[in-house]
Amino acid sequence: MKLDEFFVTGDPLILGSQIAIGLTMVGLVVLITYLKKWKWLWNEWFTTVDHKKIGIMYIIAGVLMFFRGGVDGLMMKAQTSRPNMEFLDAQHYDEVFTTHGVVMILFMAMPMLIGIINVVMPLQIGARDVAFPKLNALSFWTFFVGAMLFNISFVIGGSPDAGWTSYFPLAGKEFSPDVGNNYYAIALQIAGIGTLASGINFIVTILKMRAPGMKLLKMPMFTWTTLVTSVLIVAAFPILTVALALMTLDRIFGAHFFTVAAGGDPMLWLNLFWLWGHPEVYIVVLPAFGMFSEVIATFSRKNLFGYVTMVVSIVAIAFLSMLVWVHHFYTMGNSAAVNSVFSITTMMIAIPTGVKIFNWLFTMRKGRIQFSNAMLWALAFIPCFTIGGVTGVMLAMAAADYQYHNTMFLVAHFHYVLIPGVVFAVFAGLYYWWPKMFGFKLNEKIGKWHFWLFVIGFNLTFMPMFFVGLDGMSRRMYTYSESTGWGAWLGVSAVGGLILAAGFAALVYNIYWSFRYASRDIGGDPWDARTLEWATASPVQEYNFAVIPEVTDHDEFWKMKKEGRNTLKKEDVKDIHMPSNSGIPIIFSVAIGIVGFFLVFEWNTLAAIFSVGIIAGLIANSFDYDDGYHIPAKKVWETERKWRGDL
Amino acid sequence: MASQTSTPLEYSTKQNEMNILGFWIFLGAEIVLFSTLFATYFVLEQSHAGGPTQGDLFILKDVLIETFLLLTSSFTMGLAIHQMRDNNKSAMLVWTILTLLLGLGFLYFEINEFIHYVHEGLTMQTSAFGSAFFTLLGTHGLHVSLGIGWVVLLIIQVLRRGITAVTARKFFIVSLYWHFLDVVWIFIFTFVYLKGMM
Amino acid sequence: MKKQFPLNHVVGFILSVVLTIFAVFIALETDFTTTIKLWIIGAFAIFQAFVQLIMFMHMTEGKAKVANIINISYSIFLAVVIVAGSIWILTTGHAAH
């Protein structure tokens, strides 16, 4: 392979990115070396097994990927802003919409949510860490390596260009001979390993590490949604693993699962992809529902309305979500019976979702609502998400779907579900739990700018897509003629995209501003909140709880405050056992990344040689008998005195 | 001494309980993984594209040898755990090594079987049936190979450290894995081989 | 030290061997229709799987037995959905023609 085939050449936009990436990397290395921070990075972050730090790394990665995916989105908006625009050519547009979808779902939404889960869930159940801290680090690093591998595709070798769904036969070797789709198959595979491990980790943590007295029906709602999402991860991600493995075998090793020539069935890919893909939608949306539940209860100063129906509806959504996947391909030519059954199961999902919406509304009813930033996002979520939900029911009807299928109407629908359902939730969660993570609040005033710009921009961007969609514009069209009459709609949409981007910029500025100027004197409980994570310091002590609390209620911390039980006695403080840091997860993940990179380029011998590294990692881990260390009670007491002040 | 009535050593600590539960959940994920491979095989099993069919290839004797090797290895693995719970290290290791040998025997016959199929003209590239067959069987065989490596590592650890809470837990988990591979094989035997020979 | 005879394992092993041989017999030596044969040997396979889960893998012991049973039941449900669903979707309708 020649060098000019290895690096993507010939596009000024990509050349600019290559230079920018190169300079940034050199700059980062120089900066870290100059500040003598390598050792600190390695000891405090790269080898950490602390769930809070791992969560923060997930969130940082998520924000970076949000930027990447957002730029892709803006480029698409620029290209379609006017008829016959010549900003991107068809190939480049194909690549951009593919990476936009993959990055936003798998490398933005997932890490943001898993990051917040990592920080918050163990605190909510009164645990010291997750069940398998080292595995948690491995989850993060495999995710990160997978994300990075996917992201270099556009400068090295070329991006995947068959859509985030990568349907065969287009995604097959015959029609996509370049390495782009190999990146898709392998990077997602690597990231998927980490996600599956996270799912198992969270389930065991929740089932086994709850504070004494916390029955399942006394868990905070966010913990409940985490549990159910984790179950869905374990149920769905192995299907993706297989689908991607089959894709890899087809593309790299000449198998015929999806190629018609030797009896393969391209529709099998659709079937497997959506068997994973539909539950995936619920995997990202359920924790978001949990975040809204916490935020709405806290800022309405009431406990959550209909706790048990909330739990039942989450479980019902999860159960149904495994039974609806065909609605993504009604038009594939299924029998009428298949389409009818899946139409009904799909519409049934609206019932438990509706129950949740009403529960949130009733939680707010007669509450003393505080319009904090976190609450604003929750308030905006309800109407926006309902638009997404209602158009979803329209799409659920198989007969009508023949009209909507693969139009911009569909694109508008899923953005109306995923942006309010996930992105708004992540913002609400960030504003709400930021003090727990970093020890200061994000600025409320800049936050208002962020909120209004983002929400207005969001509606301006995606509302017009419903109309051009109904008017017949299919998705993934890179250009259109003036006579279609879509120019005005899509022009508005493009302006909306800019406002959306300004909203994101306001968030970044808010983080910068608050980091520099916000007050650090906020105590453990700045929102007068209800659940156990607020019984810790801000930022949280490394051991989380000096003494594991006894739980009597699902708003346990609220009750503690009411009953004056939120105090600590010196004789209760004991030595605390902590897990040791480990370099194995990051080294092991990098080894996987290297093998993955060689596989992408189909350098199979090199991949086989470097696989030894993966096996060595497994062996090293098997012989690792490190049993952790103890923090002496005296030191714990000192730390507690420092933040509690009154002891 | 661990008697049958007290809690077995592998459940003796909270971390152990969590690891064992976590592994059961992983096995749940493995069930989904193999189900997906089975679904793929069932959808593609008639797509021979002019290549060899199940009836042309499968030989009952070879399949039965593999089946009984793996089944017996599952049994001996169970006995190893039984000895572990009686804290009888040498008997445990004897049964474990027997398990390893049976597992290696299974792999030997499976590889021979694959070579035979290739000679008959069926490879992964021949037809969709070939792709699905080799992937399903290959994934299972790869699991068995990994299991063998894993058991070897644990034998070394038990020799070095004896039967402790940690090694007992690790051994119990590998035994779950090993039995699970036999469970998968039951379905391969029934729905791939017997169905294919009917 | 109290040594117990591993009765569970021996019974499980014998049952497995018998079920395997029966399945071979039903599949290759009887004149039932293919569908009936598949139902019978399928039932044998499921029975044998449970024999192994309970007698070899001790699924129903330990503190987490309820979680284990729910976990495995749910996985079996998923297995049925994935296998039956895929076959139904991909071998009926236009795909079949």
Coordinates of N, CA, C and O in Angstrom, one line a residue, chain A residues 130-133 196 199-200 203-205 207-210 234-236 238-239 241-243 246 249-250 253-259 261-265 268 272 275 618-619 621-625, chain B residues 14-15 17-19 21-23 25-26 28-30 32-34 36-37 39-40 43-44 47-49 124-129 131-133 135 146 150 153-154 156-157 160-161 164 166-167 170:
Chain A
V130 N -18.0 0.1 42.0 CA -18.8 -0.9 41.3 C -18.2 -2.3 41.8 O -17.2 -2.4 42.4
A131 N -18.9 -3.3 41.3 CA -18.6 -4.6 41.7 C -17.2 -5.0 41.2 O -16.4 -5.7 41.9
F132 N -16.9 -4.7 40.0 CA -15.6 -5.1 39.4 C -14.8 -3.8 38.9 O -14.9 -3.5 37.7
P133 N -14.1 -3.1 39.8 CA -13.5 -1.9 39.4 C -12.5 -2.0 38.2 O -12.5 -1.1 37.4
L196 N -20.6 -4.2 26.9 CA -21.2 -5.4 27.5 C -20.6 -5.6 28.9 O -21.4 -5.9 29.8
G199 N -22.3 -3.4 31.3 CA -23.7 -3.8 31.6 C -23.6 -4.9 32.7 O -24.4 -4.8 33.7
I200 N -22.8 -5.9 32.6 CA -22.7 -6.9 33.6 C -22.2 -6.3 34.9 O -22.8 -6.6 36.0
I203 N -25.1 -4.4 36.6 CA -26.2 -5.3 37.2 C -25.7 -5.9 38.5 O -26.4 -5.9 39.5
V204 N -24.5 -6.4 38.5 CA -24.0 -7.1 39.7 C -23.8 -6.0 40.9 O -24.2 -6.3 42.0
T205 N -23.4 -4.8 40.5 CA -23.3 -3.8 41.5 C -24.6 -3.5 42.1 O -24.7 -3.4 43.4
L207 N -27.4 -5.4 42.1 CA -28.0 -6.5 42.8 C -27.3 -6.8 44.2 O -27.9 -7.3 45.1
K208 N -25.9 -6.6 44.2 CA -25.2 -7.1 45.4 C -24.6 -6.0 46.3 O -24.2 -6.3 47.4
M209 N -24.6 -4.8 45.9 CA -23.8 -3.8 46.7 C -24.7 -2.7 47.3 O -24.2 -1.7 47.7
R210 N -26.0 -2.9 47.3 CA -26.9 -1.8 47.8 C -26.6 -1.7 49.4 O -26.4 -2.7 50.0
V234 N -26.9 -6.4 28.2 CA -26.5 -7.8 28.1 C -27.4 -8.5 27.1 O -26.9 -9.5 26.5
A235 N -28.6 -8.1 27.0 CA -29.5 -8.8 26.0 C -29.1 -8.5 24.6 O -29.2 -9.4 23.7
A236 N -28.8 -7.3 24.3 CA -28.7 -6.8 22.9 C -27.3 -6.8 22.4 O -27.1 -7.1 21.2
P238 N -24.6 -8.7 22.6 CA -24.0 -9.9 21.9 C -24.6 -10.1 20.5 O -23.8 -10.6 19.6
I239 N -25.7 -9.6 20.2 CA -26.3 -9.7 18.8 C -25.4 -8.8 17.9 O -25.1 -9.2 16.8
T241 N -22.4 -8.0 18.5 CA -21.1 -8.6 18.4 C -21.1 -9.6 17.2 O -20.2 -9.7 16.4
V242 N -22.2 -10.4 17.2 CA -22.2 -11.4 16.1 C -22.4 -10.8 14.8 O -21.7 -11.1 13.8
A243 N -23.3 -9.8 14.7 CA -23.6 -9.2 13.4 C -22.3 -8.6 12.8 O -22.0 -8.7 11.7
L246 N -19.9 -11.3 11.7 CA -20.3 -11.8 10.4 C -19.9 -10.8 9.3 O -19.4 -11.2 8.2
L249 N -16.3 -11.2 8.7 CA -16.0 -12.4 7.9 C -16.3 -12.2 6.5 O -15.6 -12.6 5.6
D250 N -17.4 -11.6 6.2 CA -17.8 -11.3 4.8 C -16.8 -10.4 4.1 O -16.4 -10.7 3.0
F253 N -12.8 -12.0 5.1 CA -12.4 -13.4 4.9 C -13.3 -14.1 3.8 O -13.3 -15.3 3.7
G254 N -14.0 -13.3 3.1 CA -14.7 -13.8 1.9 C -15.9 -14.7 2.2 O -16.3 -15.6 1.4
A255 N -16.5 -14.6 3.4 CA -17.7 -15.4 3.7 C -18.9 -14.9 3.0 O -18.8 -13.8 2.3
H256 N -20.0 -15.6 3.0 CA -21.2 -15.1 2.2 C -22.5 -15.1 3.1 O -23.5 -15.6 2.7
F257 N -22.4 -14.5 4.2 CA -23.6 -14.3 5.0 C -24.6 -13.4 4.3 O -25.8 -13.7 4.3
F258 N -24.1 -12.3 3.8 CA -25.0 -11.3 3.4 C -24.9 -11.0 1.9 O -25.5 -10.1 1.3
T259 N -24.0 -11.8 1.2 CA -23.9 -11.6 -0.3 C -24.7 -12.6 -1.0 O -24.6 -13.8 -0.8
A261 N -24.7 -13.7 -4.0 CA -24.0 -14.5 -4.9 C -24.0 -16.0 -4.5 O -24.4 -16.9 -5.2
A262 N -23.6 -16.3 -3.3 CA -23.4 -17.7 -2.9 C -24.5 -18.1 -1.9 O -24.3 -18.9 -1.0
G263 N -25.7 -17.5 -2.1 CA -26.8 -17.9 -1.2 C -27.0 -17.1 0.0 O -27.9 -17.4 0.8
G264 N -26.2 -16.1 0.2 CA -26.3 -15.2 1.4 C -27.6 -14.4 1.4 O -28.3 -14.3 0.3
D265 N -27.9 -13.7 2.5 CA -29.1 -13.0 2.5 C -28.9 -11.6 3.1 O -28.7 -11.5 4.3
L268 N -30.7 -10.6 6.2 CA -30.3 -11.1 7.5 C -29.5 -10.0 8.3 O -29.6 -9.9 9.5
L272 N -30.5 -8.7 12.0 CA -29.6 -8.7 13.1 C -29.2 -7.3 13.6 O -29.2 -7.1 14.8
L275 N -32.2 -6.1 15.5 CA -32.4 -6.9 16.8 C -31.5 -6.3 17.9 O -31.9 -6.3 19.0
L618 N -4.5 -11.2 28.9 CA -5.4 -12.1 29.6 C -4.6 -12.9 30.7 O -5.1 -13.1 31.8
I619 N -3.4 -13.4 30.3 CA -2.6 -14.2 31.2 C -2.2 -13.3 32.4 O -2.3 -13.7 33.6
N621 N -3.6 -10.8 33.6 CA -4.7 -10.5 34.5 C -5.1 -11.7 35.3 O -5.4 -11.6 36.5
S622 N -4.9 -12.9 34.7 CA -5.3 -14.1 35.5 C -4.3 -14.3 36.7 O -4.7 -14.8 37.8
F623 N -3.1 -13.9 36.6 CA -2.1 -14.0 37.6 C -2.0 -12.8 38.6 O -1.2 -12.7 39.4
D624 N -2.9 -11.8 38.3 CA -2.9 -10.6 39.1 C -3.7 -10.9 40.4 O -4.9 -10.9 40.4
Y625 N -3.0 -11.0 41.5 CA -3.7 -11.3 42.8 C -3.7 -10.1 43.7 O -3.9 -10.2 44.9
Chain B
K14 N -17.9 -12.0 49.7 CA -18.8 -11.2 48.9 C -18.3 -11.0 47.5 O -19.1 -11.1 46.6
Q15 N -17.0 -10.7 47.4 CA -16.4 -10.6 46.1 C -16.6 -11.8 45.3 O -17.0 -11.8 44.1
E17 N -19.0 -14.1 45.6 CA -20.4 -14.2 45.2 C -20.7 -13.3 44.0 O -21.4 -13.7 43.1
M18 N -20.1 -12.1 44.0 CA -20.3 -11.1 42.9 C -19.7 -11.7 41.6 O -20.3 -11.6 40.6
N19 N -18.5 -12.2 41.7 CA -17.9 -12.7 40.5 C -18.7 -13.9 39.9 O -18.9 -13.9 38.7
L21 N -21.9 -14.5 40.3 CA -23.2 -13.9 39.7 C -22.9 -13.2 38.4 O -23.6 -13.4 37.4
G22 N -21.8 -12.4 38.4 CA -21.4 -11.7 37.1 C -21.1 -12.7 36.0 O -21.5 -12.5 34.9
F23 N -20.5 -13.8 36.4 CA -20.2 -14.8 35.3 C -21.5 -15.4 34.8 O -21.7 -15.7 33.6
I25 N -24.3 -13.9 34.5 CA -24.9 -13.0 33.6 C -24.2 -13.0 32.3 O -24.8 -12.9 31.2
F26 N -22.8 -13.1 32.4 CA -22.1 -13.2 31.2 C -22.5 -14.5 30.4 O -22.7 -14.4 29.1
G28 N -25.5 -15.6 30.3 CA -26.7 -15.1 29.7 C -26.4 -14.4 28.4 O -27.1 -14.7 27.4
A29 N -25.4 -13.6 28.4 CA -25.0 -12.9 27.1 C -24.5 -13.9 26.1 O -24.8 -13.8 24.9
E30 N -23.8 -15.0 26.6 CA -23.3 -16.0 25.7 C -24.5 -16.8 25.1 O -24.4 -17.2 23.9
V32 N -27.3 -15.5 24.3 CA -27.8 -14.6 23.2 C -26.8 -14.7 22.0 O -27.3 -14.8 20.9
L33 N -25.6 -14.7 22.3 CA -24.6 -14.8 21.2 C -24.7 -16.0 20.4 O -24.9 -16.0 19.2
F34 N -24.8 -17.2 21.1 CA -25.0 -18.4 20.3 C -26.4 -18.5 19.7 O -26.5 -19.0 18.6
T36 N -27.9 -16.1 18.3 CA -27.8 -15.3 17.1 C -27.1 -16.1 16.0 O -27.5 -16.1 14.8
L37 N -26.1 -16.9 16.4 CA -25.4 -17.7 15.5 C -26.3 -18.8 15.0 O -26.3 -19.2 13.8
A39 N -29.6 -18.7 14.8 CA -30.6 -18.1 14.0 C -30.0 -17.9 12.6 O -30.6 -18.2 11.6
T40 N -28.7 -17.4 12.5 CA -28.1 -17.2 11.2 C -27.9 -18.6 10.5 O -28.2 -18.7 9.3
V43 N -31.3 -19.7 9.1 CA -31.8 -19.0 8.0 C -31.0 -19.4 6.7 O -31.6 -19.4 5.6
L44 N -29.8 -19.7 6.9 CA -28.9 -20.0 5.7 C -28.7 -21.5 5.4 O -27.9 -21.8 4.5
S47 N -28.9 -22.8 1.9 CA -28.3 -22.0 0.8 C -26.9 -22.6 0.5 O -25.9 -22.2 0.9
H48 N -27.0 -23.7 -0.3 CA -25.8 -24.5 -0.5 C -25.0 -23.9 -1.8 O -23.9 -24.3 -1.9
A49 N -25.7 -23.1 -2.6 CA -25.1 -22.5 -3.8 C -24.3 -23.6 -4.6 O -23.2 -23.3 -5.1
M124 N -15.6 -21.9 4.2 CA -16.4 -20.7 4.6 C -16.8 -19.9 3.4 O -17.8 -19.2 3.4
Q125 N -16.0 -20.0 2.3 CA -16.2 -19.2 1.1 C -17.1 -19.9 0.1 O -17.5 -19.3 -0.9
T126 N -17.4 -21.2 0.3 CA -18.2 -21.9 -0.7 C -19.6 -21.4 -0.9 O -20.1 -21.2 -2.0
S127 N -20.3 -21.3 0.3 CA -21.7 -21.0 0.2 C -22.1 -20.4 1.6 O -21.3 -20.4 2.5
A128 N -23.3 -19.8 1.6 CA -23.8 -19.2 2.8 C -23.9 -20.3 3.9 O -23.6 -20.0 5.1
F129 N -24.3 -21.5 3.5 CA -24.3 -22.6 4.4 C -23.0 -22.8 5.0 O -22.8 -22.9 6.2
S131 N -20.5 -20.7 5.3 CA -20.1 -19.6 6.2 C -20.8 -19.8 7.6 O -20.1 -19.7 8.6
A132 N -22.1 -20.1 7.5 CA -22.8 -20.1 8.8 C -22.4 -21.3 9.6 O -22.2 -21.3 10.8
F133 N -22.2 -22.5 8.9 CA -21.7 -23.7 9.6 C -20.4 -23.5 10.3 O -20.3 -23.7 11.5
T135 N -18.9 -20.8 11.1 CA -18.9 -19.7 12.1 C -19.5 -20.2 13.4 O -18.9 -20.0 14.5
L146 N -10.2 -21.6 24.2 CA -9.9 -20.6 25.2 C -10.1 -21.3 26.6 O -9.3 -21.0 27.5
W150 N -7.5 -21.4 29.7 CA -7.9 -20.9 31.0 C -7.7 -21.9 32.1 O -7.1 -21.6 33.1
L153 N -4.1 -22.2 33.0 CA -3.6 -21.1 33.9 C -4.1 -21.4 35.4 O -3.3 -21.2 36.3
L154 N -5.3 -21.9 35.5 CA -5.8 -22.2 36.8 C -5.1 -23.3 37.5 O -4.9 -23.3 38.7
I156 N -2.0 -24.1 37.2 CA -0.8 -23.5 37.7 C -1.1 -22.8 39.0 O -0.4 -22.9 40.0
Q157 N -2.2 -22.0 39.1 CA -2.5 -21.2 40.3 C -2.8 -22.1 41.4 O -2.5 -21.8 42.6
R160 N 0.3 -23.6 42.8 CA 1.1 -22.6 43.6 C 0.5 -22.2 44.9 O 1.1 -22.1 45.9
R161 N -0.9 -22.1 44.9 CA -1.5 -21.4 46.0 C -2.4 -22.4 46.8 O -2.9 -22.0 47.9
T164 N -7.7 -22.0 47.7 CA -8.1 -20.9 48.6 C -9.4 -20.3 48.1 O -10.0 -20.8 47.1
V166 N -10.0 -17.6 46.6 CA -9.9 -17.0 45.3 C -9.7 -18.1 44.2 O -10.4 -18.1 43.2
T167 N -8.8 -19.1 44.5 CA -8.6 -20.1 43.4 C -9.9 -21.0 43.3 O -10.3 -21.4 42.2
K170 N -12.3 -19.0 41.2 CA -11.9 -19.1 39.7 C -12.2 -20.4 39.1 O -12.6 -20.5 38.0

